[in-house]
Short mmCIF file of C-alpha atoms in Angstrom, two decimals:
data_model
loop_
_atom_site.label_atom_id
_atom_site.label_comp_id
_atom_site.label_asym_id
_atom_site.label_seq_id
_atom_site.Cartn_x
_atom_site.Cartn_y
_atom_site.Cartn_z
CA MET L 595 46.61 163.88 99.93
CA THR L 596 44.32 162.91 97.00
CA GLU L 597 45.76 162.24 93.47
CA THR L 598 44.54 164.79 90.78
CA SER L 599 43.91 164.16 87.18
CA HIS L 600 46.26 165.43 84.59
CA SER L 601 45.13 167.88 81.82
CA ALA L 602 46.65 168.61 78.61
CA ILE L 603 46.17 172.32 76.98
CA LEU L 604 47.07 173.34 73.42
CA PHE L 605 46.87 177.10 72.64
CA VAL L 606 46.49 177.94 68.90
CA CYS L 607 47.13 180.97 66.77
CA LEU L 608 47.92 181.60 63.27
CA GLY L 609 51.72 181.54 63.07
CA ASN L 610 52.68 180.33 66.52
CA ILE L 611 55.20 183.03 67.23
CA CYS L 612 53.20 185.62 69.05
CA ARG L 613 50.06 185.05 70.78
CA SER L 614 49.90 181.22 71.29
CA PRO L 615 53.47 181.06 72.86
CA LEU L 616 52.60 183.99 75.11
CA ALA L 617 49.30 182.14 76.18
CA GLU L 618 51.55 178.95 76.64
CA ALA L 619 53.81 180.81 78.87
CA ALA L 620 51.09 182.62 80.96
CA PHE L 621 49.30 179.31 81.43
CA ARG L 622 52.53 177.48 82.54
CA GLN L 623 53.13 180.33 84.97
CA GLU L 624 49.65 180.41 86.41
CA ALA L 625 49.66 176.51 86.68
CA GLU L 626 52.87 176.45 88.56
CA ARG L 627 51.57 179.23 90.82
CA ILE L 628 48.46 177.28 91.73
CA GLY L 629 49.87 173.81 91.55
CA LEU L 630 48.07 172.48 88.71
CA ASP L 631 49.41 169.29 86.95
CA VAL L 632 49.22 169.93 83.26
CA THR L 633 50.79 169.67 80.14
CA VAL L 634 50.88 172.67 77.99
CA ASP L 635 51.98 173.39 74.29
CA SER L 636 51.20 175.80 71.57
CA ALA L 637 50.68 175.60 67.83
CA GLY L 638 49.78 177.62 64.83
CA THR L 639 47.25 176.77 62.13
CA GLY L 640 49.73 178.02 59.48
CA ASP L 641 53.16 176.60 58.55
CA TRP L 642 55.13 179.90 58.03
CA HIS L 643 57.04 179.46 61.18
CA VAL L 644 57.44 176.04 61.97
CA GLY L 645 60.88 175.46 63.68
CA GLU L 646 61.26 179.26 64.48
CA PRO L 647 61.54 180.88 67.72
CA PRO L 648 58.91 183.14 68.92
CA ASP L 649 58.98 186.85 67.61
CA PRO L 650 61.65 188.79 69.60
CA ARG L 651 58.92 191.06 71.01
CA ALA L 652 57.13 188.15 72.21
CA ILE L 653 60.28 186.91 73.87
CA ALA L 654 60.84 190.39 75.47
CA VAL L 655 57.50 190.65 77.06
CA ALA L 656 57.39 187.08 78.43
CA ARG L 657 61.01 187.81 79.83
CA ALA L 658 59.73 191.03 81.50
CA ASN L 659 57.12 189.09 83.11
CA GLY L 660 59.24 186.49 84.44
CA VAL L 661 59.09 183.85 81.78
CA ASP L 662 61.85 182.58 79.29
CA ILE L 663 60.19 181.52 76.00
CA ALA L 664 63.28 181.80 73.80
CA GLY L 665 63.44 178.14 73.57
CA TYR L 666 60.04 177.49 72.16
CA ARG L 667 59.67 176.69 68.57
CA GLY L 668 56.84 177.18 66.20
CA ARG L 669 54.90 173.97 65.13
CA GLN L 670 51.56 173.43 63.06
CA VAL L 671 48.61 171.98 64.77
CA ALA L 672 48.10 168.33 63.59
CA PRO L 673 45.09 166.04 63.59
CA ALA L 674 46.72 164.09 66.51
CA ASP L 675 46.50 167.17 68.70
CA PHE L 676 42.87 166.61 68.97
CA GLU L 677 43.47 163.33 70.80
CA ARG L 678 46.58 164.30 72.71
CA PHE L 679 44.99 167.35 74.27
CA ASP L 680 41.89 167.75 76.54
CA HIS L 681 41.60 171.34 75.60
CA VAL L 682 42.45 173.11 72.30
CA VAL L 683 42.21 177.03 72.85
CA ALA L 684 41.97 179.32 69.94
CA LEU L 685 43.33 182.91 70.41
CA ASP L 686 40.65 184.35 67.92
CA LEU L 687 37.56 183.42 66.09
CA ALA L 688 39.24 182.81 62.52
CA ASN L 689 41.61 180.21 64.28
CA LEU L 690 38.83 178.65 66.19
CA ALA L 691 36.87 178.10 62.86
CA ARG L 692 40.02 176.61 61.32
CA LEU L 693 40.37 174.19 64.30
CA ARG L 694 36.75 173.10 64.10
CA ALA L 695 37.41 172.23 60.30
CA LEU L 696 40.56 170.50 61.15
CA ARG L 697 39.15 168.51 64.04
CA PRO L 698 38.79 164.69 63.25
CA ASP L 699 35.20 163.49 63.96
CA GLY L 700 34.95 161.88 67.50
CA SER L 701 38.21 163.52 68.88
CA ARG L 702 38.13 164.20 72.57
CA ALA L 703 39.42 167.64 72.82
CA ALA L 704 37.11 170.39 73.71
CA LEU L 705 37.63 173.60 71.48
CA SER L 706 37.22 177.13 72.97
CA LEU L 707 38.28 180.63 72.50
CA LEU L 708 40.79 181.61 75.30
CA LEU L 709 38.99 184.66 76.20
CA ASP L 710 35.50 183.02 76.51
CA HIS L 711 36.93 181.78 79.89
CA VAL L 712 37.19 185.28 81.29
CA PRO L 713 33.77 186.64 82.69
CA GLY L 714 32.51 189.39 80.40
CA ARG L 715 34.99 188.83 77.47
CA ALA L 716 33.21 185.98 75.60
CA GLY L 717 33.72 186.13 71.96
CA GLU L 718 36.59 188.45 72.16
CA PRO L 719 39.86 187.76 70.30
CA VAL L 720 43.52 188.17 71.70
CA ALA L 721 44.43 191.05 69.46
CA ASP L 722 47.42 189.97 67.14
CA PRO L 723 50.31 192.09 67.89
CA TYR L 724 52.55 191.09 64.91
CA TYR L 725 52.09 194.06 62.78
CA GLY L 726 52.25 196.75 65.72
CA ALA L 727 54.62 198.17 68.09
CA GLN L 728 56.04 196.47 71.40
CA GLU L 729 53.15 198.03 73.37
CA GLY L 730 50.62 195.58 71.50
CA PHE L 731 52.52 192.69 73.11
CA ASP L 732 52.01 194.27 76.33
CA THR L 733 48.24 194.19 75.72
CA THR L 734 48.66 190.69 74.26
CA TRP L 735 50.37 189.45 77.36
CA ALA L 736 47.52 191.08 79.59
CA ASP L 737 44.81 189.27 77.64
CA VAL L 738 46.56 185.86 77.61
CA THR L 739 47.41 186.27 81.31
CA ALA L 740 43.63 186.78 82.11
CA GLY L 741 42.63 183.97 79.94
CA ALA L 742 45.23 181.71 81.52
CA ARG L 743 44.19 182.44 84.85
CA ALA L 744 40.53 181.91 84.24
CA LEU L 745 41.10 178.70 82.29
CA ALA L 746 43.50 177.26 85.06
CA ARG L 747 40.86 178.11 87.64
CA ARG L 748 38.12 176.39 85.81
CA ILE L 749 40.32 173.18 85.12
CA ALA L 750 41.43 173.20 88.91
CA GLU L 751 37.87 173.38 89.89
CA ALA L 752 36.81 170.59 87.58
CA GLU L 753 39.42 168.20 89.12
#
C-alpha cells in the first residue's frame, strides 16, 4: 500500500453557523466514504457567532443525513488559516472576495468557490438558508454535498 499525502480543507461562509458547518460535515462524510485522509474545518468571515453552535436547523438537516454537528463551534477565519489549509473554499462570491482580501501575500492555500468544483455550476453560490424555512437547509445540504463530493474526488485524483 502506498502512502498518500494529507490535505487540509477549510470551508468559509459569513457567520459559520449554517453553510460552512454543513459543508464541513458533508465533506467529512464523503472523505470517510472514499477513504481520503484530510483535515477539515469551517469558519466565517464575520465574528457574530464565534463560539456558538450551528443553527438548530443546520444541526437538524445534518442529523437527518447521518452527521452530528451539534458539537461544532463558530469561529472567524484568521490569517494563519491560509498557511494551515491547502484549500480555503468559500460558499459564495462575497465571501470569496473577502477571503481574497484577507489572504496574506505568498500564502499557500488555494482559494475556490465550492460549487466551482461541480460540473456546470461554476460561479454559483450555495444559497444562505438563514432567513428562510427548514426547506432551505435541505437545499443547502444538497448543494454542499454535491460540492463536497466533487472536491473530494478532485483531491483524491490529485494524490
